[in-house]
XYZ file of C-alpha atoms in Angstrom:
311
model
C 5.615 -11.551 -11.876
C 2.048 -13.220 -12.450
C 0.901 -12.659 -8.783
C 0.215 -9.076 -6.791
C 0.272 -10.122 -2.497
C -1.425 -7.889 -0.234
C -0.153 -6.219 2.571
C -2.692 -6.450 5.173
C -2.990 -9.076 8.064
C -2.674 -12.129 5.946
C -4.518 -11.904 2.152
C -3.129 -14.245 -0.903
C -2.533 -13.744 -4.080
C -5.476 -12.956 -6.440
C -6.890 -15.127 -8.238
C -5.990 -14.642 -12.361
C -6.789 -10.501 -13.415
C -10.092 -9.863 -15.759
C -9.903 -8.615 -18.773
C -11.068 -5.223 -17.113
C -12.176 -2.989 -13.542
C -15.437 -2.775 -12.105
C -16.386 -0.340 -10.048
C -18.171 -3.315 -7.411
C -14.430 -5.053 -7.583
C -12.783 -1.865 -6.785
C -15.532 -0.714 -3.220
C -14.641 -4.560 -2.104
C -10.971 -4.282 -2.429
C -10.766 -0.979 -0.948
C -13.148 -1.895 2.065
C -10.444 -4.819 2.644
C -7.696 -2.701 1.938
C -8.890 0.092 4.713
C -10.156 -3.073 7.130
C -6.353 -4.079 6.651
C -5.091 -1.113 7.630
C -6.909 0.020 10.326
C -6.376 -3.645 11.743
C -4.423 -2.032 14.507
C -6.304 -0.603 16.282
C -7.923 -4.161 16.950
C -5.077 -5.742 17.980
C -4.111 -2.806 20.165
C -7.045 -4.128 22.568
C -6.161 -7.455 22.645
C -2.480 -6.535 23.811
C -3.011 -7.394 27.263
C -3.362 -11.371 26.039
C -1.383 -13.537 25.268
C 0.060 -13.187 21.679
C 0.073 -17.049 21.652
C -3.505 -17.585 23.340
C -4.561 -14.658 20.432
C -2.985 -16.651 18.187
C -4.823 -19.707 18.852
C -8.338 -17.721 18.807
C -8.000 -16.029 15.573
C -7.606 -19.458 14.267
C -10.710 -21.024 16.013
C -12.580 -18.648 15.464
C -11.867 -17.870 11.665
C -13.164 -21.233 11.065
C -17.200 -20.792 11.229
C -16.828 -16.986 9.632
C -15.025 -18.823 6.890
C -17.416 -21.512 6.451
C -20.306 -19.351 6.997
C -18.869 -16.808 4.632
C -18.577 -19.580 1.801
C -21.220 -20.910 1.837
C -23.425 -17.393 1.350
C -21.492 -16.697 -1.608
C -21.560 -20.106 -2.977
C -18.244 -20.752 -2.978
C -17.428 -23.483 -1.119
C -17.566 -26.664 -4.069
C -13.407 -26.658 -3.901
C -13.609 -27.812 -0.204
C -14.300 -31.219 -0.199
C -12.357 -32.423 -2.858
C -9.232 -30.672 -1.658
C -9.609 -32.664 1.493
C -9.862 -35.637 -0.502
C -6.174 -34.635 -2.101
C -3.506 -35.756 0.470
C -1.454 -33.778 -1.829
C -3.230 -30.565 -1.671
C -3.687 -30.886 2.441
C 0.199 -31.005 1.991
C 0.465 -28.436 0.285
C -2.268 -26.070 2.332
C -0.574 -27.376 5.646
C 3.058 -25.992 4.498
C 1.348 -22.658 3.292
C -0.740 -22.851 7.053
C 2.557 -22.701 8.918
C 3.663 -19.982 7.226
C 0.664 -17.857 7.278
C 0.220 -18.635 10.957
C 4.018 -17.492 11.504
C 3.058 -14.028 10.218
C 0.295 -13.869 12.189
C 2.017 -14.621 15.522
C 4.749 -11.732 14.442
C 2.392 -9.238 13.388
C -0.044 -9.759 16.968
C 3.129 -9.592 18.934
C 4.561 -6.589 17.443
C 1.418 -5.191 17.870
C 1.588 -5.733 21.658
C 5.296 -4.148 21.738
C 4.421 -1.342 20.163
C 6.369 -2.293 17.113
C 4.159 -1.066 14.671
C 6.056 1.170 12.606
C 7.765 -2.123 11.739
C 5.332 -3.820 10.701
C 4.233 -0.906 8.490
C 7.917 -1.711 6.409
C 6.937 -5.571 6.836
C 4.790 -5.296 4.570
C 6.040 -1.738 2.480
C 8.834 -4.662 1.839
C 6.747 -7.297 0.854
C 5.703 -6.773 -2.694
C 9.666 -6.403 -3.567
C 10.634 -9.808 -1.296
C 8.103 -11.434 -3.548
C 9.666 -10.693 -7.040
C 12.996 -11.468 -5.673
C 11.634 -14.794 -4.645
C 9.894 -15.450 -7.760
C 12.902 -14.764 -9.382
C 15.424 -17.516 -7.822
C 13.234 -19.864 -7.020
C 10.097 -19.654 -10.479
C 12.833 -17.960 -12.779
C 11.001 -15.074 -13.028
C 12.330 -11.944 -15.435
C 12.961 -9.324 -13.303
C 13.043 -5.705 -15.282
C 16.142 -3.468 -13.964
C 13.822 -1.227 -12.439
C 12.824 -3.884 -10.452
C 16.301 -4.947 -10.145
C 16.866 -1.351 -8.823
C 13.685 -0.737 -6.839
C 15.109 -4.132 -4.474
C 18.630 -2.777 -3.975
C 16.825 0.789 -2.758
C 14.665 -1.705 -0.407
C 18.187 -3.286 1.102
C 19.827 0.440 1.442
C 16.956 0.975 3.588
C 17.122 -2.082 5.603
C 20.873 -1.273 6.310
C 20.069 2.067 6.946
C 17.644 0.768 9.556
C 20.157 -1.855 10.820
C 22.953 0.603 11.618
C 20.685 3.472 13.290
C 19.068 0.272 15.572
C 22.817 -1.832 16.113
C 20.721 -4.806 14.880
C 18.373 -6.023 11.896
C 14.750 -5.080 11.908
C 13.861 -8.717 12.079
C 10.381 -7.876 12.708
C 9.868 -6.655 9.031
C 11.910 -9.032 7.600
C 10.373 -11.674 9.283
C 7.185 -10.521 7.980
C 7.498 -10.011 4.463
C 9.428 -13.332 4.452
C 7.141 -15.817 5.858
C 4.540 -13.326 4.025
C 6.804 -13.921 1.017
C 6.815 -17.831 1.754
C 3.244 -18.082 2.161
C 2.651 -16.466 -1.383
C 4.998 -18.994 -3.109
C 3.313 -22.011 -1.225
C 0.066 -20.436 -1.268
C -0.020 -20.424 -5.685
C 0.305 -24.072 -6.161
C -2.977 -25.080 -4.386
C -5.808 -26.168 -6.654
C -8.437 -23.405 -5.198
C -9.205 -19.933 -4.597
C -7.782 -18.213 -2.370
C -10.553 -17.978 0.261
C -10.929 -21.147 -0.317
C -7.918 -21.488 0.389
C -8.210 -19.633 3.417
C -10.902 -21.915 4.729
C -8.752 -24.981 4.363
C -5.677 -23.514 6.056
C -7.288 -22.849 9.127
C -8.670 -25.768 9.411
C -5.898 -27.652 9.539
C -4.678 -25.294 12.305
C -7.823 -26.104 14.051
C -6.458 -29.252 15.982
C -3.615 -27.104 17.199
C -5.391 -23.914 17.945
C -7.503 -25.935 20.461
C -5.347 -27.754 21.892
C -3.349 -24.390 22.878
C -6.718 -23.087 23.465
C -7.342 -25.590 26.096
C -3.882 -25.551 27.496
C -4.637 -22.142 28.557
C -7.684 -22.966 30.045
C -6.410 -25.947 31.670
C -3.678 -23.878 33.449
C -5.431 -21.228 34.701
C -3.878 -18.665 32.340
C -6.563 -18.613 29.506
C -9.216 -15.530 29.229
C -12.138 -17.101 27.337
C -14.080 -17.313 30.031
C -13.294 -14.570 32.271
C -16.579 -12.787 34.162
C -17.939 -9.997 32.184
C -16.928 -11.823 28.525
C -15.102 -9.040 26.966
C -11.893 -11.261 26.807
C -14.581 -13.615 25.084
C -16.294 -10.748 22.672
C -12.488 -9.791 21.731
C -11.522 -13.593 20.577
C -14.265 -14.161 18.440
C -13.403 -10.641 17.046
C -10.365 -12.050 16.666
C -12.080 -14.099 13.283
C -14.223 -11.569 11.860
C -11.233 -9.690 11.690
C -9.480 -12.457 9.651
C -11.869 -13.408 7.962
C -14.026 -11.222 6.937
C -11.614 -8.928 4.518
C -10.107 -11.307 2.704
C -13.643 -13.044 1.787
C -14.021 -9.086 0.728
C -10.471 -9.098 -0.841
C -10.869 -12.212 -3.240
C -14.599 -11.407 -4.049
C -13.028 -7.995 -4.536
C -9.791 -9.378 -6.734
C -11.501 -11.375 -8.934
C -12.968 -8.360 -10.515
C -9.779 -6.471 -10.720
C -6.922 -6.429 -13.280
C -3.805 -6.958 -11.558
C -2.947 -3.676 -12.378
C -5.188 -1.874 -10.071
C -3.975 -4.530 -6.734
C -0.658 -3.680 -7.587
C -1.951 -0.022 -7.215
C -4.275 -0.280 -3.892
C -1.926 -2.881 -2.086
C -0.134 0.471 -0.590
C -3.169 1.522 0.737
C -2.976 -0.192 4.051
C 0.896 -0.616 4.784
C 0.621 3.388 4.195
C -2.294 4.041 6.948
C -0.341 1.342 9.684
C 2.500 3.718 9.131
C 0.756 6.610 9.386
C -1.007 5.262 12.668
C 1.937 4.529 14.293
C 3.172 7.921 13.850
C 0.058 10.414 14.580
C -1.852 7.492 16.462
C 0.285 5.574 18.264
C 3.175 8.120 18.219
C 5.559 5.440 18.106
C 9.539 6.952 17.430
C 9.956 8.108 13.989
C 13.698 9.730 13.842
C 14.861 11.442 10.683
C 16.939 8.378 9.899
C 13.766 6.202 10.053
C 12.379 8.945 7.663
C 14.980 8.391 5.496
C 15.064 4.950 5.210
C 10.970 5.185 4.395
C 11.481 8.248 1.442
C 14.169 4.896 -0.136
C 11.337 2.501 0.452
C 8.614 4.423 -1.051
C 11.107 5.031 -3.506
C 11.831 1.792 -4.253
C 7.352 0.904 -4.334
C 7.079 3.669 -6.907
C 9.949 1.910 -9.032
C 8.068 -1.188 -9.230
C 4.902 -0.121 -9.400
C 6.287 1.683 -12.628
C 7.377 -1.174 -13.806
C 4.564 -3.332 -12.905
C 2.299 -1.293 -14.868
C 4.498 -0.663 -17.435
C 4.997 -4.544 -18.219
C 1.642 -4.799 -18.254
C 0.710 -2.343 -20.709
C 3.175 -3.807 -23.152
C 1.875 -7.282 -22.469
C -1.721 -6.174 -23.088
């Protein structure tokens, strides 16, 4: 794979890797992964609100925040060209559809106390991305990567047997993110600029949804006290800020470093699910997660070995 994806609430693939790591890039990336890792704490604050309304405001308030950050960083040059390209807009629309599905599933899962399943989904994500790359892009998998995917399949089978059904939340999160990463890589703009393009495309339907909630008396933005309004604006902050920080840091790090750091966010989510939100964690689930951790260790070892050999 030439691209390493994030595990948090929606960061796109990293830009082409530099020749070496920088301390500045490390701290930027670490900050982003920590923010994504603690994101469930914020999402619990909006758990009492309808998922569709939260998703709409997550898009709406991401637009001005992402635009301000990109203007401040001086990284808006690609946007005007992309807006004039029908092909680019179509590619961005497909990516936007997948990321909106991913966000919606994530917000809903947090609100109904299925945080552990979101952690599993983002653990599975890099393995599924490798598989997508092999099946759709003809990228070669090493034996270690194939074995790692086998361990992940075994983990899903164990969880399916334990629950009496597929862990669809985990699979849906990993699947929509892998699809998003696949279409995202075709965009001729940087990841942060691409994110702004995607939320701009989603802005019209998001405004329509928010207006519908208000018109039907179900909206919460104008509730007395302004608490919900602050939360809705916060949805844009926690969506756009970590992503822009990540995109800035990823340009200053090698893919090898990003490949290791991408496990920070789901690990934090996992720990919070078990020790903060006290979600049930049986021995069967422990065994399944152990299989996933073994798979990720093999994937990381294979990835680093291939990067070293390439050098």
